[in-house]
CSV table of C-alpha atoms and ligand atoms in Angstrom, one decimal:
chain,number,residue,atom,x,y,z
A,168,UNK,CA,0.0,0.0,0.0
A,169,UNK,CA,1.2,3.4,-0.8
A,170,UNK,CA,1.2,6.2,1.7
A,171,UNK,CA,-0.5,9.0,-0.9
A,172,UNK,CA,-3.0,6.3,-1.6
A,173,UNK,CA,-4.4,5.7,2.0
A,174,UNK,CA,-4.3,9.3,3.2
A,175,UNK,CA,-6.3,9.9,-0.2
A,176,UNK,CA,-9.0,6.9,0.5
A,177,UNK,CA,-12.1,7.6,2.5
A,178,UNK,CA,-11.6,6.6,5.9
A,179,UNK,CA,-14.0,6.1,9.6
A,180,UNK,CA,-12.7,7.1,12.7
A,181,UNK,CA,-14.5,6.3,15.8
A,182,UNK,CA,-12.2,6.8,18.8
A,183,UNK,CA,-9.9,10.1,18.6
A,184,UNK,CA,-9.8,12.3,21.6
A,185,UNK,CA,-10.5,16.6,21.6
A,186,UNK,CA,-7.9,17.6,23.9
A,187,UNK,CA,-5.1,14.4,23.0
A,188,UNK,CA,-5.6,16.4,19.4
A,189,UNK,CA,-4.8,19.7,19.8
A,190,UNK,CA,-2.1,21.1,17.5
A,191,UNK,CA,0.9,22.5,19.0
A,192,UNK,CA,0.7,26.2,17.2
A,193,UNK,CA,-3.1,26.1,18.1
A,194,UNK,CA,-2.3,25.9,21.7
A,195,UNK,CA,0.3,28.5,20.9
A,196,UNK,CA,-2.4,30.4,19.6
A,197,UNK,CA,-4.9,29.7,22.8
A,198,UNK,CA,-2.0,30.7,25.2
A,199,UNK,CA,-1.1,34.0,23.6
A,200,UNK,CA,-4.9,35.2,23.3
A,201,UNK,CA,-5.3,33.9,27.0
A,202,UNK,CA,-2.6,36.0,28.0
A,203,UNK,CA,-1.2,32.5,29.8
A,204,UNK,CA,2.0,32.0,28.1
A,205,UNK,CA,3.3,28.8,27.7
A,206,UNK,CA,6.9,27.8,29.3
A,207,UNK,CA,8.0,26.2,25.7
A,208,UNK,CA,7.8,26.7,22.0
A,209,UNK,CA,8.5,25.0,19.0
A,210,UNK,CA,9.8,21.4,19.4
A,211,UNK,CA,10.2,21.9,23.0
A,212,UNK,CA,6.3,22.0,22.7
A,213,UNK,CA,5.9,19.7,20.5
A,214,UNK,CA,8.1,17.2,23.4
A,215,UNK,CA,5.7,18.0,26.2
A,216,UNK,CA,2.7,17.3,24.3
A,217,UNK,CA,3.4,14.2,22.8
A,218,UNK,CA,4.0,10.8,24.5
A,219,UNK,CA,7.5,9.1,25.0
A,220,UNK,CA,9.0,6.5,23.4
A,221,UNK,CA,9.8,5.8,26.9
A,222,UNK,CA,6.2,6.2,28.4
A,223,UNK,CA,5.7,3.5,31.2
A,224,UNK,CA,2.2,2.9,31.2
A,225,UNK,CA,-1.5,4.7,30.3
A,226,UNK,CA,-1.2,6.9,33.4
A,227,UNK,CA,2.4,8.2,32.8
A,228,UNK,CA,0.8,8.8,28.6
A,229,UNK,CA,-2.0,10.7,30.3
A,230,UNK,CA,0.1,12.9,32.5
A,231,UNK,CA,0.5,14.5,28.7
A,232,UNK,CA,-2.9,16.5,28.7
A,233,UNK,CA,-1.7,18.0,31.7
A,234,UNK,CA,-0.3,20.6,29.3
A,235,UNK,CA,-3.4,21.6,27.1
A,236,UNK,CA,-6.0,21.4,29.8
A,237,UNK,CA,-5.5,24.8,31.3
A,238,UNK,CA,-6.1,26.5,27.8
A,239,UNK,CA,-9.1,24.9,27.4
A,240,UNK,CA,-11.4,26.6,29.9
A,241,UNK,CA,-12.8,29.0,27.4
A,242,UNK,CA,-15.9,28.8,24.7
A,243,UNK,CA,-13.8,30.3,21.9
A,244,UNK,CA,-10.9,27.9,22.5
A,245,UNK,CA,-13.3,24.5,22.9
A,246,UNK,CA,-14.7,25.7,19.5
A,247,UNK,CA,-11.4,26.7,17.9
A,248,UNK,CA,-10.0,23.2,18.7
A,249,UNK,CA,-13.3,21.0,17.7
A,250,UNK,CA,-13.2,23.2,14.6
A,251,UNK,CA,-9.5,22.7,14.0
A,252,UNK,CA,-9.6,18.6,14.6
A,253,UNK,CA,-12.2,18.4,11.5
A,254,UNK,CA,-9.7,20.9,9.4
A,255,UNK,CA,-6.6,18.0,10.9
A,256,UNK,CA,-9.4,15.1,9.6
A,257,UNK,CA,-10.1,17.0,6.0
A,258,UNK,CA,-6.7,16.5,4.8
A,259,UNK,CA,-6.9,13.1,4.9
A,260,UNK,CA,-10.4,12.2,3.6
A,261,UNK,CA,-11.9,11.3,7.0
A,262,UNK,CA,-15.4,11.0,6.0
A,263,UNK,CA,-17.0,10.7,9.5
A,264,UNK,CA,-15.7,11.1,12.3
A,265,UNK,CA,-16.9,10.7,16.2
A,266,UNK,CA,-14.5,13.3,18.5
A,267,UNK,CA,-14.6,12.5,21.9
A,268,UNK,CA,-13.6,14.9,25.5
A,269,UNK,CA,-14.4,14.5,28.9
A,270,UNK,CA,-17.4,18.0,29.8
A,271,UNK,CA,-15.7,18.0,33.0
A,272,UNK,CA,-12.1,18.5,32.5
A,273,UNK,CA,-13.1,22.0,30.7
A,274,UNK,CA,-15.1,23.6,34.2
A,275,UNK,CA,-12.0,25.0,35.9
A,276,UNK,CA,-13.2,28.3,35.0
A,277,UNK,CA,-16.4,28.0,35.8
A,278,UNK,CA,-18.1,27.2,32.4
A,279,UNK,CA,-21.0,24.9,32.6
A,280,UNK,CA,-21.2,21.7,31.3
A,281,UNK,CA,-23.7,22.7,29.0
A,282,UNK,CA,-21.5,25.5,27.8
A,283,UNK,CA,-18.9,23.0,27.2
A,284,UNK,CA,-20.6,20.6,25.2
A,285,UNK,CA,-22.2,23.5,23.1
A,286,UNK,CA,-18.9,25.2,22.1
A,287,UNK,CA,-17.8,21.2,21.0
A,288,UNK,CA,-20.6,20.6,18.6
A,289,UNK,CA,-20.4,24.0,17.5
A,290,UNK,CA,-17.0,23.7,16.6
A,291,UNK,CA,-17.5,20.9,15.3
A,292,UNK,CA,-20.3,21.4,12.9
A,293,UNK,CA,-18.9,24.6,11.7
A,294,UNK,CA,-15.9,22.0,10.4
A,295,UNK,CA,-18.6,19.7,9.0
A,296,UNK,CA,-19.9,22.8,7.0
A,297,UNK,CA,-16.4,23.9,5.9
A,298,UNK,CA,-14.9,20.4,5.4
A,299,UNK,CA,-17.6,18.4,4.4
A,300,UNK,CA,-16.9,15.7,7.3
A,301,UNK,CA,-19.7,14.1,9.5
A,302,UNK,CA,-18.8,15.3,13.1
A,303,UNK,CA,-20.4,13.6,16.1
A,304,UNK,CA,-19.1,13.7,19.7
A,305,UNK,CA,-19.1,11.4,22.4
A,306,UNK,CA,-19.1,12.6,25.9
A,307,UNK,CA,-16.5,11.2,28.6
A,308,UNK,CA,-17.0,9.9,32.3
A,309,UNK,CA,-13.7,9.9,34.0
A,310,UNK,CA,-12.6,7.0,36.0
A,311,UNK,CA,-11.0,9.1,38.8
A,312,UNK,CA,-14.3,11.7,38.9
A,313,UNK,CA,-16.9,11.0,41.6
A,314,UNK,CA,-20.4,9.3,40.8
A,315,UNK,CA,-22.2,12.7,40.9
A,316,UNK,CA,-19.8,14.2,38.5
A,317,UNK,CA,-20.1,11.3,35.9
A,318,UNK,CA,-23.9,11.2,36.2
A,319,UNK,CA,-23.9,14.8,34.9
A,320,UNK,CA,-21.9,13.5,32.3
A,321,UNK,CA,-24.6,10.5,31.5
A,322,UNK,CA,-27.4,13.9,31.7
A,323,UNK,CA,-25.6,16.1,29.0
A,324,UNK,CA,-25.8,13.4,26.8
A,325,UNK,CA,-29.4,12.4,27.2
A,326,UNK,CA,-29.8,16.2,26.7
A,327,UNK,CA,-27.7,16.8,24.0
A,328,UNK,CA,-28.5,13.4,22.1
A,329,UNK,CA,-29.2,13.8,18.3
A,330,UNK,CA,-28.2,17.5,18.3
A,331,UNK,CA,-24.2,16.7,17.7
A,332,UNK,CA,-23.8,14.4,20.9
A,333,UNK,CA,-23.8,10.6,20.1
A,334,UNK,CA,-23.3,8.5,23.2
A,335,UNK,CA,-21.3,8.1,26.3
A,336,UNK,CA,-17.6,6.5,27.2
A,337,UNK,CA,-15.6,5.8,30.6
A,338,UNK,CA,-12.0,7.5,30.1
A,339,UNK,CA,-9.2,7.7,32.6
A,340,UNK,CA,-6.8,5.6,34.9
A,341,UNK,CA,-8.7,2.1,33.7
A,342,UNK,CA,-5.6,0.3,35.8
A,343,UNK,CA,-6.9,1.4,39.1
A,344,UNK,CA,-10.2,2.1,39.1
A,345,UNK,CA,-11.8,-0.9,36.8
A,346,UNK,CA,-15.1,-0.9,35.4
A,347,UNK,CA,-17.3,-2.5,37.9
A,348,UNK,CA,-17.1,0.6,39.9
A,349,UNK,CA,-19.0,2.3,37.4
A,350,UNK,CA,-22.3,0.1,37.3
A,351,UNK,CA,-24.7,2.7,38.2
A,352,UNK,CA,-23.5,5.7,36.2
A,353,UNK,CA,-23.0,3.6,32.8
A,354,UNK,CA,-26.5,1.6,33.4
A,355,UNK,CA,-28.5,4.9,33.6
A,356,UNK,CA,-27.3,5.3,30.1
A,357,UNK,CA,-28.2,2.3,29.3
A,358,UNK,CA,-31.8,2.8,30.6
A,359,UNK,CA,-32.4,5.4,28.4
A,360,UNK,CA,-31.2,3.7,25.5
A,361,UNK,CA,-28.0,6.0,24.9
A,362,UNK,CA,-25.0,4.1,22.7
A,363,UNK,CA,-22.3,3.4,25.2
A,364,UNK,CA,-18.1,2.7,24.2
A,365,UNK,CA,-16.2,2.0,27.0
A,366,UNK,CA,-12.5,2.4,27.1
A,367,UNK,CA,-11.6,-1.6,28.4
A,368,UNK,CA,-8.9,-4.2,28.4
A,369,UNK,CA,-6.4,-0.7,27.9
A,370,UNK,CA,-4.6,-2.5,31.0
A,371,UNK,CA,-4.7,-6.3,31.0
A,372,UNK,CA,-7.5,-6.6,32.2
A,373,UNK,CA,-9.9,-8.5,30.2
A,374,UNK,CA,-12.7,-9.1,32.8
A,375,UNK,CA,-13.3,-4.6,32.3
A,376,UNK,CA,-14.2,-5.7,28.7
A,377,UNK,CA,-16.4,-8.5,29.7
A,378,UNK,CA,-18.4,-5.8,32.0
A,379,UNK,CA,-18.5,-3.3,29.9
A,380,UNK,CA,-20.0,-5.8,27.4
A,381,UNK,CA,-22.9,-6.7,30.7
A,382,UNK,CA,-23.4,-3.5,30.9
A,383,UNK,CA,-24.4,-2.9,27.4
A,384,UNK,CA,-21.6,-1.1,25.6
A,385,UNK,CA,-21.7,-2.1,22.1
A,386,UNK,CA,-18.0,-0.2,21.2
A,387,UNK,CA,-15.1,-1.0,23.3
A,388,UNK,CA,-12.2,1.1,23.3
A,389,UNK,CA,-8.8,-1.0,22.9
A,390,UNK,CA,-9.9,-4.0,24.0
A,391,UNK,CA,-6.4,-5.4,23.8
A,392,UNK,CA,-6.8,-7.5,27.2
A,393,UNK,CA,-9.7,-9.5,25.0
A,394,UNK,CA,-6.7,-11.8,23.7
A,395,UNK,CA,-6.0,-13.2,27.3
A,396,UNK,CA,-9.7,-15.1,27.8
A,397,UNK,CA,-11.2,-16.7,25.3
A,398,UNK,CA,-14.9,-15.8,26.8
A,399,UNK,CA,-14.5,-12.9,26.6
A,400,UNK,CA,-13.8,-13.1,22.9
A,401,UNK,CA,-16.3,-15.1,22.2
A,402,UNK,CA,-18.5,-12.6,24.0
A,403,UNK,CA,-17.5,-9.9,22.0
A,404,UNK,CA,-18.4,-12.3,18.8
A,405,UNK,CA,-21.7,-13.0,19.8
A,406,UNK,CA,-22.9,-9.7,20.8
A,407,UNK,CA,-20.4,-8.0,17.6
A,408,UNK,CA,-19.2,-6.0,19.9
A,409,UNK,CA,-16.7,-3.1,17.7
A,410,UNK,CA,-13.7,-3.2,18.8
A,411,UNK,CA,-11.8,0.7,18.6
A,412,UNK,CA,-8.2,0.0,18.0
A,413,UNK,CA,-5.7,2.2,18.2
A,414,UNK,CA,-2.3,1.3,17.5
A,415,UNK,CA,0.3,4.1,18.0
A,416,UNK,CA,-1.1,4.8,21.1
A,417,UNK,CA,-1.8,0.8,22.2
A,418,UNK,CA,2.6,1.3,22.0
A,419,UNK,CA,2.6,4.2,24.0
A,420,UNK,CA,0.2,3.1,27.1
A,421,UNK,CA,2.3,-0.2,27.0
A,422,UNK,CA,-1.2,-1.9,26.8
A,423,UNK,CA,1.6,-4.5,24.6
A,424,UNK,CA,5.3,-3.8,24.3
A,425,UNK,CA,6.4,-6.2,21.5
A,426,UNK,CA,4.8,-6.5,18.4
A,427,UNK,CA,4.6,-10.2,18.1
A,428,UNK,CA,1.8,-9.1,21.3
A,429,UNK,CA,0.1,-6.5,19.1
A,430,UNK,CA,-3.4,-8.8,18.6
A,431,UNK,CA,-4.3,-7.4,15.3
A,432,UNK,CA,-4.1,-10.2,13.4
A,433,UNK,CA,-5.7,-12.5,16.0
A,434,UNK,CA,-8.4,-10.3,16.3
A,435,UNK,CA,-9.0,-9.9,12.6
A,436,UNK,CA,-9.0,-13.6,12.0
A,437,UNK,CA,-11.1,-14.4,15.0
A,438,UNK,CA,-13.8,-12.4,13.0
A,439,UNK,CA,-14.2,-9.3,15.9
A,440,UNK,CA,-15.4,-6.2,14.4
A,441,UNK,CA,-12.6,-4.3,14.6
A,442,UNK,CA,-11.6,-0.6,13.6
A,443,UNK,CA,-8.8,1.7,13.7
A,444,UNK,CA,-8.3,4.8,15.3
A,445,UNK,CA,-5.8,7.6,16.3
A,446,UNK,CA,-6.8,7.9,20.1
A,447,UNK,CA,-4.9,11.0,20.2
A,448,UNK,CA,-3.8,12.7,16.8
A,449,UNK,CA,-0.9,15.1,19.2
A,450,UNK,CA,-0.4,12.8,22.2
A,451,UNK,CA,0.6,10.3,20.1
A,452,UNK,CA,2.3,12.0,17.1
A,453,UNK,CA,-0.1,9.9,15.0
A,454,UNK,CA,-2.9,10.8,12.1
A,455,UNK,CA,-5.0,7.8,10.4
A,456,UNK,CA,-3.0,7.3,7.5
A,457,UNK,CA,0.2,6.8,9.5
A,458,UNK,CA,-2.0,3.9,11.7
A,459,UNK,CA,-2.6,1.9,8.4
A,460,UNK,CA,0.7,2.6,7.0
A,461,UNK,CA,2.0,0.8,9.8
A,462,UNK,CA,-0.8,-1.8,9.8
A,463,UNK,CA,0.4,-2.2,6.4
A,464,UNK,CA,4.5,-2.1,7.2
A,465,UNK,CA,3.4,-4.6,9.9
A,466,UNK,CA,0.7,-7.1,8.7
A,467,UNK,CA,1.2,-6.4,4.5
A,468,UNK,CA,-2.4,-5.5,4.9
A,469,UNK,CA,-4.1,-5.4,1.6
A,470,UNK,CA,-6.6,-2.3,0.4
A,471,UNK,CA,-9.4,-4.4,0.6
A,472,UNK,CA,-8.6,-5.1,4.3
A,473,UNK,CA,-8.4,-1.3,5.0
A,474,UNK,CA,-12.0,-0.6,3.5
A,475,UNK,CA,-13.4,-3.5,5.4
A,476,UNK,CA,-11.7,-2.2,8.7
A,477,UNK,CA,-13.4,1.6,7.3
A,478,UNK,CA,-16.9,-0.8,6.8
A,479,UNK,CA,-16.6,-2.0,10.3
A,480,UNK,CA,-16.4,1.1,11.6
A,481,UNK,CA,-19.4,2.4,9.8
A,482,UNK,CA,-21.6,-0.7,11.3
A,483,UNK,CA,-20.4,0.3,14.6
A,484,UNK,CA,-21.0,4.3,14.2
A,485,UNK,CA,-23.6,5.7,16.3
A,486,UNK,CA,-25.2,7.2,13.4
A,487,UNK,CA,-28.4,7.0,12.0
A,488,UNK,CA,-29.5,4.1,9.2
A,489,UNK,CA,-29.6,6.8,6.1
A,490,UNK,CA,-25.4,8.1,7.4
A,491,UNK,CA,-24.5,4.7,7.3
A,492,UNK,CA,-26.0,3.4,4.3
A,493,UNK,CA,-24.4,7.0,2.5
A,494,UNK,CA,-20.9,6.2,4.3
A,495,UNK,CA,-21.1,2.4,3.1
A,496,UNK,CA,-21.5,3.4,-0.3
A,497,UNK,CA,-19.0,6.8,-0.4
A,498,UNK,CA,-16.1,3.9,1.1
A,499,UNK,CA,-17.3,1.2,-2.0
A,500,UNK,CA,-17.3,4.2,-4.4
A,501,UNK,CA,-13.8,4.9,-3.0
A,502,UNK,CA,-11.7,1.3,-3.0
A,503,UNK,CA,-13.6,0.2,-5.7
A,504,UNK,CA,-10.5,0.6,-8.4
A,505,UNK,CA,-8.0,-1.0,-5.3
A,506,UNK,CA,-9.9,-3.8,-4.6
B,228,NOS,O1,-6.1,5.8,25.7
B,228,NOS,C1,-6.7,6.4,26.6
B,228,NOS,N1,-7.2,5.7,27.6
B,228,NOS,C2,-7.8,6.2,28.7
B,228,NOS,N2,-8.1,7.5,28.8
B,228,NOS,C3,-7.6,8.3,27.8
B,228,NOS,C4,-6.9,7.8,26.7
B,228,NOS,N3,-6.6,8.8,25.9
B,228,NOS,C5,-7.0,9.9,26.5
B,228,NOS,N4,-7.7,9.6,27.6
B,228,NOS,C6,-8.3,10.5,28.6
B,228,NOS,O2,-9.5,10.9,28.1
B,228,NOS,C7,-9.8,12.3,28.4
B,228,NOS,C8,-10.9,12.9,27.7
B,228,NOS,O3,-10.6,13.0,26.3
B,228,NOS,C9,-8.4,12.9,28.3
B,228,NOS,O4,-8.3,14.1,29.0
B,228,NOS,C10,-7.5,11.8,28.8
B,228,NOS,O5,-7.4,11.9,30.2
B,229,ZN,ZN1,-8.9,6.7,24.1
């Protein structure tokens, strides 16, 4: 596969954070209209925001948005960055796309959560009308926030459902606080029938997949752990469970450390519905292209593989009937002279 030829192809992405995709000379930007200046430029910037070679594990990767999160207390610079992630997606031929940020980490300022999720989807859909890409978002719980503060989270999206908010996710330190803990909050989304992905099996732990599954997440982020426990793959085959892969970053978090681990492959011929994803277009120094490239360096991956893995996504998009059926046929249109 050549490396114009994917970026150029119509691609799905599913699981890319807001604030893991902020460009450095945006935040440059943020800091000098906030009057907050930063304590590096340039590629010392560029060093502190992405993710080490070196990094240890997922919470030593998430120390990262340490960085970003005190410029992103303001309307204007939630919109600017939701706006400037569908400008990033554009230039590859992203053709929908489901950007997702914790409401929650954005309030240090006082800004409500409702303000928060507004300035998101307006960003967002002002890239949608300038780009031409299908923005959704996807609100996130964090694992280390109270069960009051994730409940509002669960609200905003039954509030903001169908106008630019798409469902709900877990986020955080999975290692020490695992998903059982979170029963109540993620089953009141599930009473009211809002999609749920859950970030699971980031940390070895395949029994978070298997209750994230229970509790009626139909997406689960990573999901690396599912190749230690054979129930809990076969769970995730009989419920077709998607599975949001993300490479760079699975390398990063030291979910695996050795590519002969990396359970692509596995996963693929075990039949799992999975997809691949950025996680973080600046944290991890990554863009979509570059994640097939290397699926491609790393597995000879053929282009019909990469339009099924685009196809999978699609079936596992919280999107309406109509979106999918017009994304199913814009990614056909688009291998069809590759396959
Ligand atoms: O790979 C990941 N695993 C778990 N949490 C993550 C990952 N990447 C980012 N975040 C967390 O999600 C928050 C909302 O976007 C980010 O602030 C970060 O703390
Ligand atoms: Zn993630």
């Amino acid at each position: 596969m050549k490396r114009e030829i994917i970026k150029r192809l119509p691609k799905i992405e599913l699981h890319c954070h807001l604030d893991g995709s902020v460009r450095p000379h945006i935040l440059e930007q943020l800091a000098k209209q906030q009057n907050h200046p930063l304590a590096w430029t340039g590629e010392a910037l560029k060093n502190k925001l992405v993710a080490p070679e070196d990094c240890t594990s997922l919470l030593d990767y998430l120390e990262r948005f340490d960085v970003v999160l005190p410029y992103l207390q303001e309307e204007a610079a939630i919109e600017l960055i939701s706006y400037d992630l569908i400008a990033q997606v554009a230039e590859e031929n992203v053709r929908y796309i489901e950007v997702r940020f914790a409401p929650l980490l954005f309030n240090r300022k006082g800004l409500t959560i409702e303000q928060i999720v507004t300035a998101v989807v307006t960003g967002l859909k002002r890239g949608e009308k300038e780009f031409g890409v299908k923005a959704n978002a996807l609100l996130c719980g964090m694992r280390h926030h109270d069960e009051t503060t994730n409940q509002s989270v669960v609200t905003a999206v039954k509030e903001f459902y169908g106008k630019g908010v798409v469902g709900f996710d877990l986020a955080g330190d999975e290692a020490n606080y695992p998903t059982a803990l979170f029963e109540s909050v993620v089953s009141i989304a599930k009473e009211h029938d809002l999609p749920i992905t859950l970030h699971a099996g980031e940390c070895g732990c395949p029994h978070n997949v298997m209750t994230a599954i229970e509790l009626g997440a139909t997406r689960i982020g990573h999901g690396i752990a599912i190749q230690k426990d054979e129930a809990v793959l076969n769970a995730c085959l009989d419920k077709q469970t998607t599975i949001e892969m993300c490479p760079t970053s699975n390398f990063q978090t030291k979910a695996v450390t050795e590519l002969k681990d990396y359970p692509f492959q596995k996963f693929l011929d075990a039949g799992l519905n999975i997809t691949i994803n950025t996680d973080n277009r600046t944290v991890s120094n990554t863009t979509l292209t570059d994640e097939y490239e290397k699926l491609a360096n790393w597995y000879h991956i053929d282009y019909a593989c990469m339009e099924k893995l685009n196809h999978n996504a699609v079936n596992g998009a919280f999107t309406s009937k109509s979106e999918k059926e017009r994304l199913h046929a814009d990614l056909t249109a688009g291998y069809a002279e590759y396959r």
